[in-house]
mmCIF file with all atom_site columns, C-alpha atoms in Angstrom:
data_model
loop_
_atom_site.group_PDB
_atom_site.id
_atom_site.type_symbol
_atom_site.label_atom_id
_atom_site.label_alt_id
_atom_site.label_comp_id
_atom_site.label_asym_id
_atom_site.label_entity_id
_atom_site.label_seq_id
_atom_site.pdbx_PDB_ins_code
_atom_site.Cartn_x
_atom_site.Cartn_y
_atom_site.Cartn_z
_atom_site.occupancy
_atom_site.B_iso_or_equiv
_atom_site.pdbx_formal_charge
_atom_site.auth_seq_id
_atom_site.auth_comp_id
_atom_site.auth_asym_id
_atom_site.auth_atom_id
_atom_site.pdbx_PDB_model_num
ATOM 1   C CA . ALA I 1 1   ? -153.601 -14.567 138.655 1.00 0.00 ? 1   ALA I CA 1
ATOM 2   C CA . THR I 1 2   ? -155.832 -11.618 137.821 1.00 0.00 ? 2   THR I CA 1
ATOM 3   C CA . ALA I 1 3   ? -155.437 -10.111 134.346 1.00 0.00 ? 3   ALA I CA 1
ATOM 4   C CA . TYR I 1 4   ? -156.062 -6.372  134.083 1.00 0.00 ? 4   TYR I CA 1
ATOM 5   C CA . VAL I 1 5   ? -157.290 -5.061  130.743 1.00 0.00 ? 5   VAL I CA 1
ATOM 6   C CA . GLY I 1 6   ? -156.739 -1.439  129.804 1.00 0.00 ? 6   GLY I CA 1
ATOM 7   C CA . PRO I 1 7   ? -158.220 0.686   127.003 1.00 0.00 ? 7   PRO I CA 1
ATOM 8   C CA . SER I 1 8   ? -155.268 -0.029  124.676 1.00 0.00 ? 8   SER I CA 1
ATOM 9   C CA . ASP I 1 9   ? -155.314 -3.814  125.170 1.00 0.00 ? 9   ASP I CA 1
ATOM 10  C CA . ARG I 1 10  ? -156.745 -6.118  122.500 1.00 0.00 ? 10  ARG I CA 1
ATOM 11  C CA . VAL I 1 11  ? -158.760 -9.098  123.742 1.00 0.00 ? 11  VAL I CA 1
ATOM 12  C CA . THR I 1 12  ? -159.670 -12.086 121.597 1.00 0.00 ? 12  THR I CA 1
ATOM 13  C CA . VAL I 1 13  ? -162.189 -14.831 122.330 1.00 0.00 ? 13  VAL I CA 1
ATOM 14  C CA . ASP I 1 14  ? -161.891 -18.014 120.249 1.00 0.00 ? 14  ASP I CA 1
ATOM 15  C CA . GLY I 1 15  ? -159.646 -16.146 117.866 1.00 0.00 ? 15  GLY I CA 1
ATOM 16  C CA . LYS I 1 16  ? -162.074 -13.267 117.355 1.00 0.00 ? 16  LYS I CA 1
ATOM 17  C CA . LEU I 1 17  ? -161.503 -9.712  118.528 1.00 0.00 ? 17  LEU I CA 1
ATOM 18  C CA . ALA I 1 18  ? -163.804 -8.924  121.437 1.00 0.00 ? 18  ALA I CA 1
ATOM 19  C CA . ALA I 1 19  ? -165.693 -5.646  121.551 1.00 0.00 ? 19  ALA I CA 1
ATOM 20  C CA . GLN I 1 20  ? -163.515 -2.884  122.964 1.00 0.00 ? 20  GLN I CA 1
ATOM 21  C CA . PRO I 1 21  ? -164.705 -0.001  125.154 1.00 0.00 ? 21  PRO I CA 1
ATOM 22  C CA . ALA I 1 22  ? -164.612 3.445   123.603 1.00 0.00 ? 22  ALA I CA 1
ATOM 23  C CA . ALA I 1 23  ? -161.441 5.353   124.407 1.00 0.00 ? 23  ALA I CA 1
ATOM 24  C CA . ASN I 1 24  ? -163.418 8.089   126.151 1.00 0.00 ? 24  ASN I CA 1
ATOM 25  C CA . ALA I 1 25  ? -165.857 5.749   127.924 1.00 0.00 ? 25  ALA I CA 1
ATOM 26  C CA . ILE I 1 26  ? -166.394 6.424   131.617 1.00 0.00 ? 26  ILE I CA 1
ATOM 27  C CA . PRO I 1 27  ? -165.709 3.250   133.608 1.00 0.00 ? 27  PRO I CA 1
ATOM 28  C CA . ASP I 1 28  ? -168.024 1.989   136.297 1.00 0.00 ? 28  ASP I CA 1
ATOM 29  C CA . VAL I 1 29  ? -166.949 2.576   139.902 1.00 0.00 ? 29  VAL I CA 1
ATOM 30  C CA . TYR I 1 30  ? -168.793 1.229   142.930 1.00 0.00 ? 30  TYR I CA 1
ATOM 31  C CA . ILE I 1 31  ? -168.414 1.738   146.674 1.00 0.00 ? 31  ILE I CA 1
ATOM 32  C CA . ALA I 1 32  ? -169.228 -1.405  148.634 1.00 0.00 ? 32  ALA I CA 1
ATOM 33  C CA . HIS I 1 33  ? -169.487 -2.089  152.351 1.00 0.00 ? 33  HIS I CA 1
ATOM 34  C CA . LYS I 1 34  ? -167.617 -5.324  153.049 1.00 0.00 ? 34  LYS I CA 1
ATOM 35  C CA . LEU I 1 35  ? -168.975 -7.387  155.920 1.00 0.00 ? 35  LEU I CA 1
ATOM 36  C CA . PRO I 1 36  ? -166.744 -9.211  158.420 1.00 0.00 ? 36  PRO I CA 1
ATOM 37  C CA . GLY I 1 37  ? -166.394 -12.903 157.656 1.00 0.00 ? 37  GLY I CA 1
ATOM 38  C CA . GLU I 1 38  ? -166.425 -12.636 153.851 1.00 0.00 ? 38  GLU I CA 1
ATOM 39  C CA . LEU I 1 39  ? -163.531 -12.722 151.396 1.00 0.00 ? 39  LEU I CA 1
ATOM 40  C CA . VAL I 1 40  ? -162.691 -9.980  148.894 1.00 0.00 ? 40  VAL I CA 1
ATOM 41  C CA . THR I 1 41  ? -162.671 -12.287 145.879 1.00 0.00 ? 41  THR I CA 1
ATOM 42  C CA . ARG I 1 42  ? -164.936 -13.782 143.227 1.00 0.00 ? 42  ARG I CA 1
ATOM 43  C CA . SER I 1 43  ? -165.082 -17.318 144.602 1.00 0.00 ? 43  SER I CA 1
ATOM 44  C CA . ASP I 1 44  ? -163.374 -19.471 147.199 1.00 0.00 ? 44  ASP I CA 1
ATOM 45  C CA . PRO I 1 45  ? -162.385 -23.125 146.675 1.00 0.00 ? 45  PRO I CA 1
ATOM 46  C CA . GLU I 1 46  ? -163.055 -23.789 150.357 1.00 0.00 ? 46  GLU I CA 1
ATOM 47  C CA . GLY I 1 47  ? -166.619 -22.540 150.054 1.00 0.00 ? 47  GLY I CA 1
ATOM 48  C CA . ARG I 1 48  ? -166.222 -19.552 152.350 1.00 0.00 ? 48  ARG I CA 1
ATOM 49  C CA . PRO I 1 49  ? -168.541 -16.563 151.723 1.00 0.00 ? 49  PRO I CA 1
ATOM 50  C CA . THR I 1 50  ? -167.288 -13.930 149.253 1.00 0.00 ? 50  THR I CA 1
ATOM 51  C CA . MET I 1 51  ? -168.266 -10.370 148.416 1.00 0.00 ? 51  MET I CA 1
ATOM 52  C CA . PHE I 1 52  ? -168.976 -11.210 144.763 1.00 0.00 ? 52  PHE I CA 1
ATOM 53  C CA . GLU I 1 53  ? -171.393 -13.986 145.624 1.00 0.00 ? 53  GLU I CA 1
ATOM 54  C CA . ARG I 1 54  ? -173.333 -11.740 147.998 1.00 0.00 ? 54  ARG I CA 1
ATOM 55  C CA . MET I 1 55  ? -173.330 -8.777  145.606 1.00 0.00 ? 55  MET I CA 1
ATOM 56  C CA . ALA I 1 56  ? -174.616 -10.953 142.757 1.00 0.00 ? 56  ALA I CA 1
ATOM 57  C CA . LYS I 1 57  ? -177.877 -11.275 144.700 1.00 0.00 ? 57  LYS I CA 1
ATOM 58  C CA . MET I 1 58  ? -178.349 -7.507  145.067 1.00 0.00 ? 58  MET I CA 1
ATOM 59  C CA . GLY I 1 59  ? -180.082 -6.702  141.781 1.00 0.00 ? 59  GLY I CA 1
ATOM 60  C CA . LEU I 1 60  ? -179.898 -7.442  138.065 1.00 0.00 ? 60  LEU I CA 1
ATOM 61  C CA . GLU I 1 61  ? -177.906 -4.317  137.102 1.00 0.00 ? 61  GLU I CA 1
ATOM 62  C CA . LEU I 1 62  ? -175.165 -5.050  139.630 1.00 0.00 ? 62  LEU I CA 1
ATOM 63  C CA . LYS I 1 63  ? -175.137 -8.762  138.736 1.00 0.00 ? 63  LYS I CA 1
ATOM 64  C CA . ARG I 1 64  ? -174.516 -7.848  135.072 1.00 0.00 ? 64  ARG I CA 1
ATOM 65  C CA . ALA I 1 65  ? -171.722 -5.437  136.018 1.00 0.00 ? 65  ALA I CA 1
ATOM 66  C CA . LEU I 1 66  ? -169.838 -7.812  138.333 1.00 0.00 ? 66  LEU I CA 1
ATOM 67  C CA . PRO I 1 67  ? -167.917 -9.835  135.694 1.00 0.00 ? 67  PRO I CA 1
ATOM 68  C CA . ARG I 1 68  ? -166.181 -6.615  134.551 1.00 0.00 ? 68  ARG I CA 1
ATOM 69  C CA . LEU I 1 69  ? -165.326 -5.306  138.012 1.00 0.00 ? 69  LEU I CA 1
ATOM 70  C CA . LYS I 1 70  ? -161.976 -5.472  139.797 1.00 0.00 ? 70  LYS I CA 1
ATOM 71  C CA . PHE I 1 71  ? -161.368 -4.800  143.460 1.00 0.00 ? 71  PHE I CA 1
ATOM 72  C CA . VAL I 1 72  ? -159.220 -1.805  144.377 1.00 0.00 ? 72  VAL I CA 1
ATOM 73  C CA . GLY I 1 73  ? -157.062 -3.253  147.139 1.00 0.00 ? 73  GLY I CA 1
ATOM 74  C CA . ARG I 1 74  ? -158.254 -5.757  149.702 1.00 0.00 ? 74  ARG I CA 1
ATOM 75  C CA . LEU I 1 75  ? -159.458 -6.166  153.268 1.00 0.00 ? 75  LEU I CA 1
ATOM 76  C CA . ASP I 1 76  ? -158.752 -9.399  155.114 1.00 0.00 ? 76  ASP I CA 1
ATOM 77  C CA . MET I 1 77  ? -161.563 -11.771 155.997 1.00 0.00 ? 77  MET I CA 1
ATOM 78  C CA . ASN I 1 78  ? -162.121 -10.449 159.517 1.00 0.00 ? 78  ASN I CA 1
ATOM 79  C CA . SER I 1 79  ? -161.988 -6.766  158.548 1.00 0.00 ? 79  SER I CA 1
ATOM 80  C CA . GLU I 1 80  ? -164.919 -4.716  157.309 1.00 0.00 ? 80  GLU I CA 1
ATOM 81  C CA . GLY I 1 81  ? -165.759 -1.442  155.650 1.00 0.00 ? 81  GLY I CA 1
ATOM 82  C CA . LEU I 1 82  ? -165.210 0.397   152.390 1.00 0.00 ? 82  LEU I CA 1
ATOM 83  C CA . ILE I 1 83  ? -164.095 -1.391  149.224 1.00 0.00 ? 83  ILE I CA 1
ATOM 84  C CA . LEU I 1 84  ? -163.912 0.212   145.775 1.00 0.00 ? 84  LEU I CA 1
ATOM 85  C CA . LEU I 1 85  ? -164.613 -1.741  142.586 1.00 0.00 ? 85  LEU I CA 1
ATOM 86  C CA . THR I 1 86  ? -164.049 -0.546  139.032 1.00 0.00 ? 86  THR I CA 1
ATOM 87  C CA . SER I 1 87  ? -164.312 -1.838  135.469 1.00 0.00 ? 87  SER I CA 1
ATOM 88  C CA . ASP I 1 88  ? -161.024 -0.062  134.583 1.00 0.00 ? 88  ASP I CA 1
ATOM 89  C CA . GLY I 1 89  ? -157.985 -2.215  135.378 1.00 0.00 ? 89  GLY I CA 1
ATOM 90  C CA . GLN I 1 90  ? -155.498 0.637   135.016 1.00 0.00 ? 90  GLN I CA 1
ATOM 91  C CA . LEU I 1 91  ? -157.534 2.823   137.333 1.00 0.00 ? 91  LEU I CA 1
ATOM 92  C CA . ALA I 1 92  ? -157.638 0.018   139.902 1.00 0.00 ? 92  ALA I CA 1
ATOM 93  C CA . ARG I 1 93  ? -153.859 -0.336  139.837 1.00 0.00 ? 93  ARG I CA 1
ATOM 94  C CA . ASP I 1 94  ? -153.209 3.407   140.075 1.00 0.00 ? 94  ASP I CA 1
ATOM 95  C CA . LEU I 1 95  ? -155.575 3.908   143.007 1.00 0.00 ? 95  LEU I CA 1
ATOM 96  C CA . GLU I 1 96  ? -153.787 1.182   144.971 1.00 0.00 ? 96  GLU I CA 1
ATOM 97  C CA . LEU I 1 97  ? -150.423 2.961   144.696 1.00 0.00 ? 97  LEU I CA 1
ATOM 98  C CA . PRO I 1 98  ? -149.228 5.370   147.426 1.00 0.00 ? 98  PRO I CA 1
ATOM 99  C CA . GLY I 1 99  ? -148.489 7.818   144.603 1.00 0.00 ? 99  GLY I CA 1
ATOM 100 C CA . SER I 1 100 ? -152.218 8.345   144.100 1.00 0.00 ? 100 SER I CA 1
ATOM 101 C CA . GLY I 1 101 ? -152.148 10.418  147.291 1.00 0.00 ? 101 GLY I CA 1
ATOM 102 C CA . PHE I 1 102 ? -155.424 8.886   148.432 1.00 0.00 ? 102 PHE I CA 1
ATOM 103 C CA . GLU I 1 103 ? -155.626 8.435   152.170 1.00 0.00 ? 103 GLU I CA 1
ATOM 104 C CA . ARG I 1 104 ? -157.182 5.363   153.732 1.00 0.00 ? 104 ARG I CA 1
ATOM 105 C CA . VAL I 1 105 ? -158.859 5.939   157.093 1.00 0.00 ? 105 VAL I CA 1
ATOM 106 C CA . TYR I 1 106 ? -159.513 3.092   159.524 1.00 0.00 ? 106 TYR I CA 1
ATOM 107 C CA . ARG I 1 107 ? -161.228 2.769   162.878 1.00 0.00 ? 107 ARG I CA 1
ATOM 108 C CA . VAL I 1 108 ? -159.350 0.118   164.821 1.00 0.00 ? 108 VAL I CA 1
ATOM 109 C CA . ARG I 1 109 ? -160.177 -1.492  168.160 1.00 0.00 ? 109 ARG I CA 1
ATOM 110 C CA . VAL I 1 110 ? -157.150 -2.928  169.908 1.00 0.00 ? 110 VAL I CA 1
ATOM 111 C CA . HIS I 1 111 ? -156.676 -4.959  173.060 1.00 0.00 ? 111 HIS I CA 1
ATOM 112 C CA . GLY I 1 112 ? -153.511 -4.521  175.055 1.00 0.00 ? 112 GLY I CA 1
ATOM 113 C CA . ASN I 1 113 ? -151.270 -1.911  176.592 1.00 0.00 ? 113 ASN I CA 1
ATOM 114 C CA . VAL I 1 114 ? -151.686 1.179   174.405 1.00 0.00 ? 114 VAL I CA 1
ATOM 115 C CA . GLN I 1 115 ? -149.139 3.861   175.232 1.00 0.00 ? 115 GLN I CA 1
ATOM 116 C CA . GLU I 1 116 ? -148.164 7.086   173.498 1.00 0.00 ? 116 GLU I CA 1
ATOM 117 C CA . TYR I 1 117 ? -144.629 5.905   172.747 1.00 0.00 ? 117 TYR I CA 1
ATOM 118 C CA . LYS I 1 118 ? -146.087 3.023   170.732 1.00 0.00 ? 118 LYS I CA 1
ATOM 119 C CA . LEU I 1 119 ? -148.253 5.413   168.733 1.00 0.00 ? 119 LEU I CA 1
ATOM 120 C CA . ASP I 1 120 ? -145.186 7.589   168.147 1.00 0.00 ? 120 ASP I CA 1
ATOM 121 C CA . GLN I 1 121 ? -143.377 4.582   166.680 1.00 0.00 ? 121 GLN I CA 1
ATOM 122 C CA . ILE I 1 122 ? -146.238 3.988   164.268 1.00 0.00 ? 122 ILE I CA 1
ATOM 123 C CA . LYS I 1 123 ? -146.103 7.650   163.235 1.00 0.00 ? 123 LYS I CA 1
ATOM 124 C CA . ARG I 1 124 ? -142.403 7.268   162.373 1.00 0.00 ? 124 ARG I CA 1
ATOM 125 C CA . GLY I 1 125 ? -142.758 3.970   160.525 1.00 0.00 ? 125 GLY I CA 1
ATOM 126 C CA . VAL I 1 126 ? -142.201 0.418   161.725 1.00 0.00 ? 126 VAL I CA 1
ATOM 127 C CA . THR I 1 127 ? -140.258 -2.590  160.394 1.00 0.00 ? 127 THR I CA 1
ATOM 128 C CA . VAL I 1 128 ? -141.834 -6.004  161.054 1.00 0.00 ? 128 VAL I CA 1
ATOM 129 C CA . ASP I 1 129 ? -140.098 -9.234  159.989 1.00 0.00 ? 129 ASP I CA 1
ATOM 130 C CA . GLY I 1 130 ? -137.922 -7.325  157.553 1.00 0.00 ? 130 GLY I CA 1
ATOM 131 C CA . VAL I 1 131 ? -140.830 -5.451  155.949 1.00 0.00 ? 131 VAL I CA 1
ATOM 132 C CA . ARG I 1 132 ? -140.845 -1.674  156.257 1.00 0.00 ? 132 ARG I CA 1
ATOM 133 C CA . TYR I 1 133 ? -144.240 -0.066  156.831 1.00 0.00 ? 133 TYR I CA 1
ATOM 134 C CA . ARG I 1 134 ? -144.415 3.639   156.100 1.00 0.00 ? 134 ARG I CA 1
ATOM 135 C CA . LYS I 1 135 ? -145.436 6.107   158.748 1.00 0.00 ? 135 LYS I CA 1
ATOM 136 C CA . MET I 1 136 ? -149.130 6.255   159.587 1.00 0.00 ? 136 MET I CA 1
ATOM 137 C CA . ASP I 1 137 ? -151.075 8.886   161.478 1.00 0.00 ? 137 ASP I CA 1
ATOM 138 C CA . VAL I 1 138 ? -152.672 7.342   164.548 1.00 0.00 ? 138 VAL I CA 1
ATOM 139 C CA . ALA I 1 139 ? -154.590 8.753   167.504 1.00 0.00 ? 139 ALA I CA 1
ATOM 140 C CA . PHE I 1 140 ? -157.233 7.770   170.017 1.00 0.00 ? 140 PHE I CA 1
ATOM 141 C CA . GLU I 1 141 ? -160.641 8.044   168.385 1.00 0.00 ? 141 GLU I CA 1
ATOM 142 C CA . ARG I 1 142 ? -162.592 11.086  169.509 1.00 0.00 ? 142 ARG I CA 1
ATOM 143 C CA . GLY I 1 143 ? -165.865 10.546  171.289 1.00 0.00 ? 143 GLY I CA 1
ATOM 144 C CA . ARG I 1 144 ? -164.846 7.168   172.670 1.00 0.00 ? 144 ARG I CA 1
ATOM 145 C CA . ALA I 1 145 ? -164.523 6.615   176.418 1.00 0.00 ? 145 ALA I CA 1
ATOM 146 C CA . ASN I 1 146 ? -161.788 4.018   175.784 1.00 0.00 ? 146 ASN I CA 1
ATOM 147 C CA . ALA I 1 147 ? -162.216 2.562   179.256 1.00 0.00 ? 147 ALA I CA 1
ATOM 148 C CA . GLY I 1 148 ? -161.016 -0.942  180.044 1.00 0.00 ? 148 GLY I CA 1
ATOM 149 C CA . THR I 1 149 ? -158.561 -3.000  178.028 1.00 0.00 ? 149 THR I CA 1
ATOM 150 C CA . ASN I 1 150 ? -160.072 -2.256  174.583 1.00 0.00 ? 150 ASN I CA 1
ATOM 151 C CA . LYS I 1 151 ? -159.136 1.042   172.915 1.00 0.00 ? 151 LYS I CA 1
ATOM 152 C CA . TRP I 1 152 ? -160.400 2.595   169.682 1.00 0.00 ? 152 TRP I CA 1
ATOM 153 C CA . LEU I 1 153 ? -157.744 4.163   167.445 1.00 0.00 ? 153 LEU I CA 1
ATOM 154 C CA . LYS I 1 154 ? -157.996 6.075   164.173 1.00 0.00 ? 154 LYS I CA 1
ATOM 155 C CA . PHE I 1 155 ? -155.367 5.223   161.542 1.00 0.00 ? 155 PHE I CA 1
ATOM 156 C CA . THR I 1 156 ? -154.672 7.239   158.393 1.00 0.00 ? 156 THR I CA 1
ATOM 157 C CA . CYS I 1 157 ? -152.241 5.951   155.769 1.00 0.00 ? 157 CYS I CA 1
ATOM 158 C CA . ARG I 1 158 ? -151.443 6.086   152.036 1.00 0.00 ? 158 ARG I CA 1
ATOM 159 C CA . GLU I 1 159 ? -150.341 2.523   151.421 1.00 0.00 ? 159 GLU I CA 1
ATOM 160 C CA . GLY I 1 160 ? -152.168 -0.740  151.873 1.00 0.00 ? 160 GLY I CA 1
ATOM 161 C CA . LYS I 1 161 ? -149.787 -3.632  152.363 1.00 0.00 ? 161 LYS I CA 1
ATOM 162 C CA . ASN I 1 162 ? -151.243 -6.980  153.360 1.00 0.00 ? 162 ASN I CA 1
ATOM 163 C CA . ARG I 1 163 ? -152.624 -6.794  156.930 1.00 0.00 ? 163 ARG I CA 1
ATOM 164 C CA . GLN I 1 164 ? -150.263 -3.911  157.689 1.00 0.00 ? 164 GLN I CA 1
ATOM 165 C CA . ILE I 1 165 ? -152.214 -2.383  160.591 1.00 0.00 ? 165 ILE I CA 1
ATOM 166 C CA . ARG I 1 166 ? -152.682 -5.769  162.241 1.00 0.00 ? 166 ARG I CA 1
ATOM 167 C CA . LYS I 1 167 ? -148.999 -6.658  161.834 1.00 0.00 ? 167 LYS I CA 1
ATOM 168 C CA . VAL I 1 168 ? -147.736 -3.287  163.078 1.00 0.00 ? 168 VAL I CA 1
ATOM 169 C CA . CYS I 1 169 ? -150.022 -3.337  166.119 1.00 0.00 ? 169 CYS I CA 1
ATOM 170 C CA . ASP I 1 170 ? -149.141 -6.954  166.925 1.00 0.00 ? 170 ASP I CA 1
ATOM 171 C CA . SER I 1 171 ? -145.422 -6.122  166.823 1.00 0.00 ? 171 SER I CA 1
ATOM 172 C CA . LEU I 1 172 ? -146.066 -3.493  169.517 1.00 0.00 ? 172 LEU I CA 1
ATOM 173 C CA . GLY I 1 173 ? -148.116 -5.762  171.774 1.00 0.00 ? 173 GLY I CA 1
ATOM 174 C CA . MET I 1 174 ? -151.556 -4.586  170.662 1.00 0.00 ? 174 MET I CA 1
ATOM 175 C CA . ASP I 1 175 ? -154.042 -7.129  169.329 1.00 0.00 ? 175 ASP I CA 1
ATOM 176 C CA . VAL I 1 176 ? -156.511 -5.848  166.725 1.00 0.00 ? 176 VAL I CA 1
ATOM 177 C CA . ASN I 1 177 ? -159.951 -7.314  167.388 1.00 0.00 ? 177 ASN I CA 1
ATOM 178 C CA . ARG I 1 178 ? -161.916 -5.082  165.022 1.00 0.00 ? 178 ARG I CA 1
ATOM 179 C CA . LEU I 1 179 ? -160.886 -3.087  161.935 1.00 0.00 ? 179 LEU I CA 1
ATOM 180 C CA . ILE I 1 180 ? -163.203 -0.900  159.848 1.00 0.00 ? 180 ILE I CA 1
ATOM 181 C CA . ARG I 1 181 ? -162.149 1.105   156.781 1.00 0.00 ? 181 ARG I CA 1
ATOM 182 C CA . ASP I 1 182 ? -164.247 4.271   156.761 1.00 0.00 ? 182 ASP I CA 1
ATOM 183 C CA . ASN I 1 183 ? -162.621 6.216   153.910 1.00 0.00 ? 183 ASN I CA 1
ATOM 184 C CA . PHE I 1 184 ? -160.639 5.700   150.733 1.00 0.00 ? 184 PHE I CA 1
ATOM 185 C CA . GLY I 1 185 ? -159.612 9.027   149.216 1.00 0.00 ? 185 GLY I CA 1
ATOM 186 C CA . PRO I 1 186 ? -162.741 11.124  148.609 1.00 0.00 ? 186 PRO I CA 1
ATOM 187 C CA . PHE I 1 187 ? -165.092 8.197   149.287 1.00 0.00 ? 187 PHE I CA 1
ATOM 188 C CA . SER I 1 188 ? -166.628 7.230   152.610 1.00 0.00 ? 188 SER I CA 1
ATOM 189 C CA . LEU I 1 189 ? -169.185 4.835   154.060 1.00 0.00 ? 189 LEU I CA 1
ATOM 190 C CA . LYS I 1 190 ? -171.449 7.724   154.972 1.00 0.00 ? 190 LYS I CA 1
ATOM 191 C CA . GLY I 1 191 ? -174.942 7.069   153.646 1.00 0.00 ? 191 GLY I CA 1
ATOM 192 C CA . ILE I 1 192 ? -174.202 3.472   152.661 1.00 0.00 ? 192 ILE I CA 1
ATOM 193 C CA . PRO I 1 193 ? -176.127 0.866   154.680 1.00 0.00 ? 193 PRO I CA 1
ATOM 194 C CA . ARG I 1 194 ? -174.295 -2.058  156.224 1.00 0.00 ? 194 ARG I CA 1
ATOM 195 C CA . GLY I 1 195 ? -173.437 -4.454  153.402 1.00 0.00 ? 195 GLY I CA 1
ATOM 196 C CA . GLY I 1 196 ? -174.720 -1.973  150.797 1.00 0.00 ? 196 GLY I CA 1
ATOM 197 C CA . VAL I 1 197 ? -173.354 -0.942  147.391 1.00 0.00 ? 197 VAL I CA 1
ATOM 198 C CA . LEU I 1 198 ? -173.427 2.501   145.753 1.00 0.00 ? 198 LEU I CA 1
ATOM 199 C CA . LYS I 1 199 ? -172.533 3.409   142.158 1.00 0.00 ? 199 LYS I CA 1
ATOM 200 C CA . VAL I 1 200 ? -170.272 6.458   141.934 1.00 0.00 ? 200 VAL I CA 1
ATOM 201 C CA . PRO I 1 201 ? -171.619 9.334   139.769 1.00 0.00 ? 201 PRO I CA 1
ATOM 202 C CA . GLU I 1 202 ? -169.776 10.054  136.512 1.00 0.00 ? 202 GLU I CA 1
ATOM 203 C CA . ASN I 1 203 ? -168.488 13.467  137.628 1.00 0.00 ? 203 ASN I CA 1
ATOM 204 C CA . LYS I 1 204 ? -166.642 11.863  140.547 1.00 0.00 ? 204 LYS I CA 1
ATOM 205 C CA . VAL I 1 205 ? -165.313 9.099   138.301 1.00 0.00 ? 205 VAL I CA 1
ATOM 206 C CA . ARG I 1 206 ? -163.874 11.741  135.964 1.00 0.00 ? 206 ARG I CA 1
ATOM 207 C CA . ARG I 1 207 ? -161.923 13.206  138.892 1.00 0.00 ? 207 ARG I CA 1
ATOM 208 C CA . LEU I 1 208 ? -160.638 9.720   139.681 1.00 0.00 ? 208 LEU I CA 1
ATOM 209 C CA . LEU I 1 209 ? -159.420 9.344   136.110 1.00 0.00 ? 209 LEU I CA 1
ATOM 210 C CA . GLU I 1 210 ? -157.581 12.657  136.365 1.00 0.00 ? 210 GLU I CA 1
ATOM 211 C CA . ALA I 1 211 ? -155.845 11.428  139.535 1.00 0.00 ? 211 ALA I CA 1
ATOM 212 C CA . SER I 1 212 ? -154.980 8.196   137.725 1.00 0.00 ? 212 SER I CA 1
ATOM 213 C CA . LYS I 1 213 ? -153.356 10.142  134.872 1.00 0.00 ? 213 LYS I CA 1
ATOM 214 C CA . ARG I 1 214 ? -151.268 12.137  137.364 1.00 0.00 ? 214 ARG I CA 1
ATOM 215 C CA . THR I 1 215 ? -150.091 8.896   138.986 1.00 0.00 ? 215 THR I CA 1
ATOM 216 C CA . GLN I 1 216 ? -149.076 7.487   135.603 1.00 0.00 ? 216 GLN I CA 1
ATOM 217 C CA . LYS I 1 217 ? -147.135 10.659  134.752 1.00 0.00 ? 217 LYS I CA 1
ATOM 218 C CA . GLN I 1 218 ? -145.323 10.476  138.096 1.00 0.00 ? 218 GLN I CA 1
ATOM 219 C CA . LYS I 1 219 ? -144.349 6.878   137.366 1.00 0.00 ? 219 LYS I CA 1
ATOM 220 C CA . GLU I 1 220 ? -143.055 7.890   133.930 1.00 0.00 ? 220 GLU I CA 1
ATOM 221 C CA . VAL I 1 221 ? -140.962 10.687  135.433 1.00 0.00 ? 221 VAL I CA 1
ATOM 222 C CA . ARG I 1 222 ? -139.449 8.365   138.062 1.00 0.00 ? 222 ARG I CA 1
ATOM 223 C CA . TYR I 1 223 ? -138.684 5.769   135.377 1.00 0.00 ? 223 TYR I CA 1
ATOM 224 C CA . SER I 1 224 ? -137.018 8.383   133.161 1.00 0.00 ? 224 SER I CA 1
ATOM 225 C CA . LYS I 1 225 ? -134.856 9.584   136.039 1.00 0.00 ? 225 LYS I CA 1
ATOM 226 C CA . ARG I 1 226 ? -133.723 6.021   136.818 1.00 0.00 ? 226 ARG I CA 1
ATOM 227 C CA . ARG I 1 227 ? -132.815 5.451   133.183 1.00 0.00 ? 227 ARG I CA 1
ATOM 228 C CA . GLY I 1 228 ? -131.027 8.783   132.971 1.00 0.00 ? 228 GLY I CA 1
#
């Protein structure tokens, strides 16, 4: 299991207190372009390619930063596109929550009978094998001819359950054969080369931290209401 360490946590190594980050320190945040065929993890016991192993070869600065970084959400092995990484465990958790308000935008190629009534179902929310998936905006991607049996769709959602787009499409008779995440909140793949990594400037990280604080306050309010 992954252990997240926040600013208030105390970490010891061999019984000695490890160095703690300053309370006002700005965490590192990176945007990475995940390639299809690699896992979003540090290592794989089966020897399959991982993002961390590839990124460790992309320069000394990034290699030194990697041990402190956590992934914000996941993409399955066959999917590709934008992945965020951060050295702040609390920030990673908050950004993954629907309460962050950050939209995820995907370009999805599907094979099968795509009809408007199916897209309407997705917009209302779909239950698959007892799991409820919240409503997602979906439409045919602009600028695509969409001829033949393959169609390109654009999905926008605020939650990221495991393989949710694939599962929802499959339940409606549409097979996803390519999935690309283009955006996560204010971040996009624009300007990032295929397989590339970009460090987020501090001013944008500060805005992320403000959003994280709002998410934490919302959680506290909901918890207080349940207790009351």
